[in-house]
Tab-separated table of C-alpha atoms in Angstrom:
chain	number	residue	atom	x	y	z
A	1327	MET	CA	-0.199	0.531	0.006
A	1328	LEU	CA	3.095	2.390	0.822
A	1329	ARG	CA	4.549	1.796	-2.783
A	1330	ALA	CA	0.562	2.155	-4.389
A	1331	GLY	CA	0.389	5.673	-2.221
A	1332	ALA	CA	3.803	6.790	-3.390
A	1333	ALA	CA	3.019	6.310	-6.943
A	1334	VAL	CA	-0.261	8.044	-6.497
A	1335	LEU	CA	1.375	10.820	-5.161
A	1336	ALA	CA	4.033	10.919	-7.992
A	1337	LEU	CA	1.524	10.799	-10.709
A	1338	VAL	CA	-0.523	13.555	-9.384
A	1339	ALA	CA	2.787	15.841	-8.876
A	1340	VAL	CA	3.319	15.300	-12.336
A	1341	LEU	CA	-0.166	15.890	-13.580
A	1342	ALA	CA	-0.074	19.018	-11.526
A	1343	GLY	CA	3.099	20.029	-13.175
A	1344	ARG	CA	1.558	19.574	-16.325
A	1345	ALA	CA	-1.490	21.822	-15.191
A	1346	GLU	CA	0.529	24.787	-14.022
A	1347	ALA	CA	2.840	24.432	-17.186
A	1348	ARG	CA	2.582	28.087	-19.298
A	1349	GLU	CA	1.439	28.052	-23.020
A	1350	PRO	CA	4.221	30.411	-25.058
A	1351	ILE	CA	3.972	33.427	-25.010
A	1352	ILE	CA	5.648	36.232	-27.866
A	1353	ASP	CA	6.942	39.086	-26.760
A	1354	MET	CA	7.378	41.316	-29.490
A	1355	HIS	CA	9.192	44.059	-27.515
A	1356	LEU	CA	11.833	43.113	-25.750
A	1357	HIS	CA	15.206	45.007	-25.021
A	1358	ALA	CA	18.470	43.758	-24.180
A	1359	LEU	CA	20.462	46.910	-22.776
A	1360	ALA	CA	23.351	47.985	-20.399
A	1361	ALA	CA	22.039	48.348	-16.629
A	1362	ASP	CA	23.244	51.951	-16.999
A	1363	GLN	CA	21.082	52.479	-20.369
A	1364	GLN	CA	18.114	54.198	-19.081
A	1365	GLY	CA	20.458	56.379	-16.572
A	1366	PRO	CA	22.825	55.497	-13.517
A	1367	PRO	CA	21.510	52.185	-11.550
A	1368	PRO	CA	19.586	51.332	-10.066
A	1369	LEU	CA	16.326	53.187	-11.105
A	1370	ALA	CA	13.289	52.718	-8.954
A	1371	LEU	CA	10.123	52.939	-11.198
A	1372	CYS	CA	6.412	52.834	-9.742
A	1373	SER	CA	4.091	50.517	-11.871
A	1374	PRO	CA	1.942	52.077	-13.310
A	1375	ILE	CA	4.060	55.089	-13.631
A	1376	THR	CA	3.113	57.834	-10.367
A	1377	MET	CA	2.531	60.571	-13.235
A	1378	PRO	CA	5.039	63.686	-11.702
A	1379	VAL	CA	3.927	67.065	-10.814
A	1380	TRP	CA	6.986	69.651	-11.818
A	1381	ASP	CA	7.816	72.331	-10.636
A	1382	PRO	CA	9.206	74.759	-13.846
A	1383	ALA	CA	11.205	76.488	-11.200
A	1384	HIS	CA	13.629	73.312	-11.120
A	1385	ALA	CA	16.096	72.346	-13.767
A	1386	PRO	CA	14.422	69.636	-16.362
A	1387	MET	CA	17.260	67.173	-15.286
A	1388	GLU	CA	16.350	67.433	-11.524
A	1389	ASN	CA	12.486	67.104	-12.278
A	1390	PHE	CA	13.179	64.062	-14.866
A	1391	GLY	CA	15.310	62.141	-12.217
A	1392	THR	CA	12.370	62.276	-9.599
A	1393	LEU	CA	10.543	59.526	-11.727
A	1394	PHE	CA	13.106	57.135	-10.977
A	1395	GLN	CA	13.251	57.700	-7.514
A	1396	GLY	CA	10.338	55.221	-6.628
A	1397	ALA	CA	8.330	57.967	-5.137
A	1398	GLY	CA	4.702	57.638	-4.828
A	1399	CYS	CA	4.478	53.663	-4.465
A	1400	SER	CA	5.072	51.167	-2.054
A	1401	ASP	CA	6.648	48.723	-3.934
A	1402	PRO	CA	8.478	50.329	-7.059
A	1403	ILE	CA	10.335	47.700	-9.185
A	1404	VAL	CA	14.035	49.022	-9.063
A	1405	SER	CA	16.717	48.028	-11.886
A	1406	PRO	CA	19.680	45.728	-11.492
A	1407	LYS	CA	23.326	47.288	-10.846
A	1408	THR	CA	24.788	45.142	-13.475
A	1409	ASP	CA	24.792	44.391	-16.945
A	1410	ASP	CA	25.189	40.665	-15.997
A	1411	GLU	CA	21.867	41.066	-13.659
A	1412	VAL	CA	20.063	42.413	-16.380
A	1413	MET	CA	20.342	39.859	-18.902
A	1414	THR	CA	20.174	36.977	-15.903
A	1415	ARG	CA	16.540	38.446	-14.237
A	1416	SER	CA	15.625	39.028	-17.470
A	1417	ILE	CA	16.162	35.409	-18.504
A	1418	SER	CA	14.540	34.407	-15.595
A	1419	GLN	CA	11.320	36.224	-16.117
A	1420	LEU	CA	11.119	34.740	-19.560
A	1421	GLU	CA	11.603	30.873	-18.527
A	1422	LYS	CA	9.257	31.520	-15.368
A	1423	TYR	CA	6.661	32.606	-17.584
A	1424	ASN	CA	7.279	30.457	-21.109
A	1425	VAL	CA	8.424	33.604	-22.554
A	1426	ILE	CA	10.204	34.190	-26.370
A	1427	GLY	CA	11.762	37.535	-27.024
A	1428	LEU	CA	11.549	39.527	-30.188
A	1429	VAL	CA	14.564	41.226	-29.022
A	1430	SER	CA	16.748	44.391	-30.171
A	1431	GLY	CA	19.410	46.441	-28.778
A	1432	PRO	CA	22.986	47.006	-29.134
A	1433	LYS	CA	23.941	43.877	-31.579
A	1434	ALA	CA	26.906	43.003	-28.802
A	1435	VAL	CA	24.209	43.308	-25.725
A	1436	VAL	CA	21.824	41.224	-27.963
A	1437	ASP	CA	24.118	38.692	-29.151
A	1438	ARG	CA	25.214	37.737	-25.428
A	1439	TRP	CA	21.826	37.338	-24.408
A	1440	ARG	CA	21.375	34.840	-27.081
A	1441	LYS	CA	24.221	32.775	-26.408
A	1442	ALA	CA	23.047	32.530	-22.802
A	1443	ALA	CA	19.147	31.807	-23.986
A	1444	PRO	CA	19.213	30.592	-27.595
A	1445	ALA	CA	15.964	29.382	-28.083
A	1446	ARG	CA	14.396	32.105	-26.469
A	1447	LEU	CA	15.313	34.974	-28.364
A	1448	ILE	CA	14.871	36.174	-31.685
A	1449	PRO	CA	16.883	38.761	-32.817
A	1450	SER	CA	15.932	42.396	-34.145
A	1451	LEU	CA	18.557	44.992	-35.448
A	1452	ILE	CA	17.820	48.930	-34.478
A	1453	PRO	CA	19.843	50.850	-37.664
A	1454	ASP	CA	21.200	54.054	-36.236
A	1455	TRP	CA	19.962	57.275	-36.747
A	1456	PRO	CA	20.927	58.807	-39.196
A	1457	LEU	CA	20.926	55.852	-41.138
A	1458	ALA	CA	24.844	55.000	-41.938
A	1459	ALA	CA	25.838	54.995	-45.830
A	1460	GLY	CA	26.086	51.246	-45.919
A	1461	PHE	CA	23.156	49.964	-43.272
A	1462	GLU	CA	21.196	47.925	-46.599
A	1463	GLN	CA	24.075	45.713	-47.120
A	1464	GLU	CA	24.874	44.831	-43.890
A	1465	PHE	CA	21.478	44.376	-42.605
A	1466	ALA	CA	20.864	42.213	-45.465
A	1467	ALA	CA	24.076	39.927	-44.526
A	1468	LEU	CA	22.682	39.671	-41.567
A	1469	HIS	CA	19.311	38.667	-42.268
A	1470	ALA	CA	21.020	36.229	-44.287
A	1471	GLN	CA	23.198	34.824	-42.027
A	1472	GLY	CA	19.853	34.570	-39.632
A	1473	GLU	CA	21.555	37.721	-37.245
A	1474	ALA	CA	18.716	39.549	-38.010
A	1475	MET	CA	14.883	38.334	-38.392
A	1476	ALA	CA	13.388	41.949	-38.160
A	1477	ILE	CA	13.982	45.840	-37.931
A	1478	GLY	CA	12.775	47.511	-34.575
A	1479	GLU	CA	12.567	49.318	-32.484
A	1480	LEU	CA	12.819	52.438	-34.872
A	1481	GLY	CA	12.855	55.358	-32.341
A	1482	LEU	CA	12.871	57.927	-34.812
A	1483	GLN	CA	9.993	59.882	-32.665
A	1484	TYR	CA	12.918	60.328	-29.910
A	1485	ASP	CA	14.537	62.408	-32.891
A	1486	GLY	CA	11.508	64.693	-34.024
A	1487	VAL	CA	11.062	62.186	-36.882
A	1488	ALA	CA	8.046	61.692	-38.334
A	1489	PRO	CA	7.851	58.244	-40.079
A	1490	ASP	CA	6.920	59.428	-43.246
A	1491	ASP	CA	9.864	62.085	-43.149
A	1492	PRO	CA	11.836	61.558	-46.508
A	1493	ARG	CA	14.953	60.464	-44.792
A	1494	ALA	CA	13.383	57.128	-43.422
A	1495	GLU	CA	12.302	56.128	-46.606
A	1496	ARG	CA	15.369	53.843	-47.182
A	1497	ILE	CA	14.181	51.661	-43.954
A	1498	TRP	CA	10.804	51.580	-45.072
A	1499	ALA	CA	12.423	50.193	-49.228
A	1500	PHE	CA	14.870	47.802	-47.662
A	1501	ALA	CA	12.205	45.919	-45.366
A	1502	GLU	CA	9.676	45.961	-47.965
A	1503	LYS	CA	12.473	44.318	-50.443
A	1504	GLU	CA	13.956	42.294	-47.592
A	1505	ASP	CA	10.803	40.980	-46.306
A	1506	LEU	CA	11.657	41.808	-42.773
A	1507	PRO	CA	8.985	42.959	-40.210
A	1508	VAL	CA	9.499	46.575	-38.433
A	1509	SER	CA	8.078	47.485	-35.210
A	1510	ILE	CA	8.410	51.443	-34.665
A	1511	HIS	CA	7.938	53.391	-31.461
A	1512	VAL	CA	4.784	55.318	-31.781
A	1513	GLY	CA	3.061	56.802	-28.067
A	1514	PRO	CA	4.280	57.502	-25.091
A	1515	GLY	CA	7.750	58.298	-23.829
A	1516	PRO	CA	8.826	58.906	-20.144
A	1517	PRO	CA	6.950	62.042	-19.059
A	1518	GLY	CA	8.588	65.008	-20.023
A	1519	VAL	CA	11.373	63.287	-22.290
A	1520	GLY	CA	11.126	66.336	-24.497
A	1521	TYR	CA	12.860	69.134	-22.314
A	1522	LEU	CA	15.987	66.740	-21.947
A	1523	PRO	CA	19.149	67.725	-23.631
A	1524	GLY	CA	19.186	66.219	-27.413
A	1525	SER	CA	15.511	65.314	-27.278
A	1526	GLY	CA	13.453	65.632	-30.164
A	1527	TYR	CA	10.412	63.926	-28.888
A	1528	ARG	CA	7.125	64.978	-29.754
A	1529	ALA	CA	4.112	63.997	-28.604
A	1530	ARG	CA	2.365	65.309	-32.218
A	1531	LEU	CA	4.374	62.487	-33.480
A	1532	SER	CA	2.489	60.071	-31.455
A	1533	SER	CA	-0.458	59.869	-34.556
A	1534	PRO	CA	-0.318	56.634	-36.176
A	1535	LEU	CA	-1.878	57.611	-39.112
A	1536	LEU	CA	1.481	59.514	-39.405
A	1537	LEU	CA	1.960	55.961	-41.434
A	1538	GLU	CA	-0.543	55.829	-43.884
A	1539	GLU	CA	1.662	57.330	-46.771
A	1540	VAL	CA	4.480	54.645	-45.929
A	1541	LEU	CA	1.726	52.054	-46.111
A	1542	LEU	CA	0.318	53.242	-48.886
A	1543	ARG	CA	4.063	53.272	-50.732
A	1544	HIS	CA	4.917	49.948	-49.572
A	1545	PRO	CA	1.742	47.706	-49.932
A	1546	LYS	CA	4.270	44.712	-49.060
A	1547	LEU	CA	5.445	46.110	-45.634
A	1548	ARG	CA	4.586	44.197	-42.692
A	1549	LEU	CA	4.334	46.683	-39.744
A	1550	ASN	CA	3.963	46.293	-36.288
A	1551	VAL	CA	2.566	49.980	-34.275
A	1552	MET	CA	4.330	49.487	-30.892
A	1553	HIS	CA	2.232	50.850	-28.115
A	1554	ALA	CA	-0.357	50.607	-30.081
A	1555	GLY	CA	-0.288	54.041	-30.849
A	1556	PHE	CA	-1.440	55.208	-27.078
A	1557	PRO	CA	-3.074	57.192	-26.310
A	1558	MET	CA	-4.599	58.263	-29.727
A	1559	ARG	CA	-6.989	55.755	-29.415
A	1560	ASP	CA	-8.781	56.832	-32.474
A	1561	ASP	CA	-5.916	57.433	-35.134
A	1562	MET	CA	-4.733	53.540	-34.508
A	1563	ILE	CA	-8.790	52.581	-34.890
A	1564	ALA	CA	-8.757	54.414	-37.908
A	1565	LEU	CA	-5.402	53.173	-39.075
A	1566	LEU	CA	-5.812	49.292	-38.835
A	1567	TYR	CA	-9.210	49.606	-40.153
A	1568	SER	CA	-8.149	51.447	-43.658
A	1569	HIS	CA	-4.893	49.087	-43.459
A	1570	PRO	CA	-5.570	45.235	-42.465
A	1571	GLN	CA	-1.883	44.738	-42.634
A	1572	VAL	CA	-1.103	46.597	-39.560
A	1573	TYR	CA	-0.555	44.749	-36.278
A	1574	VAL	CA	-0.108	46.730	-32.764
A	1575	ASP	CA	1.796	45.407	-29.831
A	1576	LEU	CA	1.024	46.636	-25.760
A	1577	GLY	CA	4.482	47.127	-24.791
A	1578	VAL	CA	5.026	49.237	-22.175
A	1579	ILE	CA	1.911	50.631	-21.414
A	1580	ASP	CA	0.477	47.439	-20.004
A	1581	TRP	CA	2.570	48.186	-16.667
A	1582	THR	CA	3.146	51.900	-16.474
A	1583	GLN	CA	-0.405	53.067	-17.145
A	1584	PRO	CA	-2.812	52.435	-14.424
A	1585	ARG	CA	-5.002	49.008	-15.125
A	1586	ALA	CA	-8.227	50.761	-15.802
A	1587	THR	CA	-6.596	53.074	-18.335
A	1588	PHE	CA	-5.049	50.046	-20.214
A	1589	HIS	CA	-7.686	47.919	-19.852
A	1590	ALA	CA	-9.927	50.456	-21.662
A	1591	TYR	CA	-7.707	51.352	-24.271
A	1592	LEU	CA	-7.221	47.443	-25.184
A	1593	LYS	CA	-10.783	47.023	-25.005
A	1594	ALA	CA	-11.448	49.535	-27.773
A	1595	LEU	CA	-9.194	48.071	-29.702
A	1596	VAL	CA	-11.054	44.290	-29.151
A	1597	ASP	CA	-14.247	46.203	-29.578
A	1598	ALA	CA	-13.555	47.551	-32.445
A	1599	GLY	CA	-12.642	44.202	-34.115
A	1600	PHE	CA	-8.602	43.862	-33.927
A	1601	ALA	CA	-8.428	40.998	-32.113
A	1602	LYS	CA	-6.945	38.912	-34.191
A	1603	ARG	CA	-4.161	41.875	-34.826
A	1604	ILE	CA	-2.867	42.808	-31.069
A	1605	MET	CA	0.254	41.428	-29.990
A	1606	PHE	CA	2.151	40.728	-26.541
A	1607	GLY	CA	4.918	43.280	-25.560
A	1608	SER	CA	6.749	44.183	-22.586
A	1609	ASP	CA	8.893	46.848	-23.474
A	1610	GLN	CA	11.371	45.368	-20.790
A	1611	MET	CA	14.193	47.784	-20.625
A	1612	VAL	CA	16.249	47.517	-17.596
A	1613	TRP	CA	13.324	45.943	-15.348
A	1614	PRO	CA	13.002	42.466	-15.499
A	1615	GLU	CA	9.963	42.431	-13.619
A	1616	ALA	CA	8.170	44.150	-15.940
A	1617	ILE	CA	7.720	41.463	-18.273
A	1618	GLY	CA	5.689	39.457	-15.402
A	1619	LYS	CA	3.246	42.547	-14.826
A	1620	ALA	CA	2.955	43.087	-18.242
A	1621	ILE	CA	1.544	39.889	-18.556
A	1622	GLU	CA	-0.561	39.800	-15.870
A	1623	ALA	CA	-2.255	42.793	-16.883
A	1624	VAL	CA	-3.522	41.704	-20.306
A	1625	GLU	CA	-4.534	38.073	-18.130
A	1626	SER	CA	-6.460	40.381	-15.700
A	1627	ALA	CA	-8.594	41.834	-18.876
A	1628	PRO	CA	-12.039	40.461	-17.646
A	1629	PHE	CA	-13.275	41.159	-20.871
A	1630	LEU	CA	-10.890	38.838	-22.898
A	1631	THR	CA	-11.810	35.170	-23.609
A	1632	ARG	CA	-9.457	32.530	-23.195
A	1633	ALA	CA	-8.909	32.137	-27.222
A	1634	GLN	CA	-8.533	36.045	-27.309
A	1635	LYS	CA	-5.749	36.020	-25.086
A	1636	ARG	CA	-3.948	32.766	-26.661
A	1637	ASP	CA	-4.193	35.622	-29.625
A	1638	ILE	CA	-2.668	38.052	-27.975
A	1639	PHE	CA	0.346	36.301	-26.445
A	1640	TYR	CA	1.146	34.139	-29.191
A	1641	ASN	CA	-0.958	33.188	-32.058
A	1642	ASN	CA	-0.967	36.710	-33.997
A	1643	ALA	CA	2.671	37.232	-33.550
A	1644	ALA	CA	3.406	34.200	-34.735
A	1645	ARG	CA	1.044	35.267	-37.790
A	1646	PHE	CA	2.850	38.218	-38.182
A	1647	LEU	CA	6.353	36.882	-37.923
A	1648	ARG	CA	5.593	34.089	-40.416
A	1649	LEU	CA	6.645	31.661	-38.082
A	1650	ASP	CA	7.024	27.854	-39.718
A	1651	ALA	CA	5.505	25.151	-37.790
A	1652	ALA	CA	8.155	23.446	-36.571
A	1653	THR	CA	9.092	26.490	-35.096
A	1654	MET	CA	5.886	26.495	-33.631
A	1655	ALA	CA	6.367	23.232	-32.519
A	1656	ARG	CA	8.952	23.448	-30.665
A	1657	HIS	CA	7.586	26.622	-28.563
A	1658	ALA	CA	4.515	24.649	-27.685
A	1659	ALA	CA	7.120	22.051	-26.424
A	1660	MET	CA	9.012	24.238	-24.352
């Protein structure tokens, strides 16, 4: 009886482990960065962000720095102090939640992360701005070697450059020619970022409709509008309606915005009929635990069906990236 009981307990443990196993998630908005990429670590950030109240008598940098002091919440997420810890804690989150990430950042850092977790990371490259003379040849070679499966995050907005600016045309033409999907930042930066030295960030460039002429010139372009164009809901819906090939990701807004605000924005896109073109994204920068917070924000949405959650967490991104059956089978077995 003791042996039989032990066998039953072992079987129950196995079945429980299977029940707890998480289905794979694709994070379309993951960064591999150095610990000091967003400022001197450690940086404490509230989730959701406590919106700052600036006194313009203080210098912009002084005001901006208060955002990363964790003021206004009892449990801020705190960034690691070292590059190694950013990587190991991020990979730990990917493993905990069974995430496969489309990762971008400095190529040397991306390569190091991929070496540490090759099965969980898909490389995406960010072209330098202004564009180098031979970036097309460099990216084409990396694409052929499997070192670049996408382009982005394009941060043109931080340089004050609209996506339909003629200077960006080379990116769109190259991406269409090489059939490389592109992810572009459209929407929120840190509050007050436009006041930092050298920043070109302008809120007016958050309109997804600035992408319309790009899409019409390049009808074969695969485009992901990052941050789902938040907070320009109506412009985002108009673009999705008029251009059925466009997708969005939920990066950063799922853990920096108040839960009610995020859910209302996501619900508006779903209610408008676009649940098949919404993809999960964390926009993890130097706060690894943001990955779990972003996942929980989607999982807790009461208006989403289980099927819609699976589409957002995996199926839509797999379709957008054109993952083959073997790759999806490998993900399913992870």
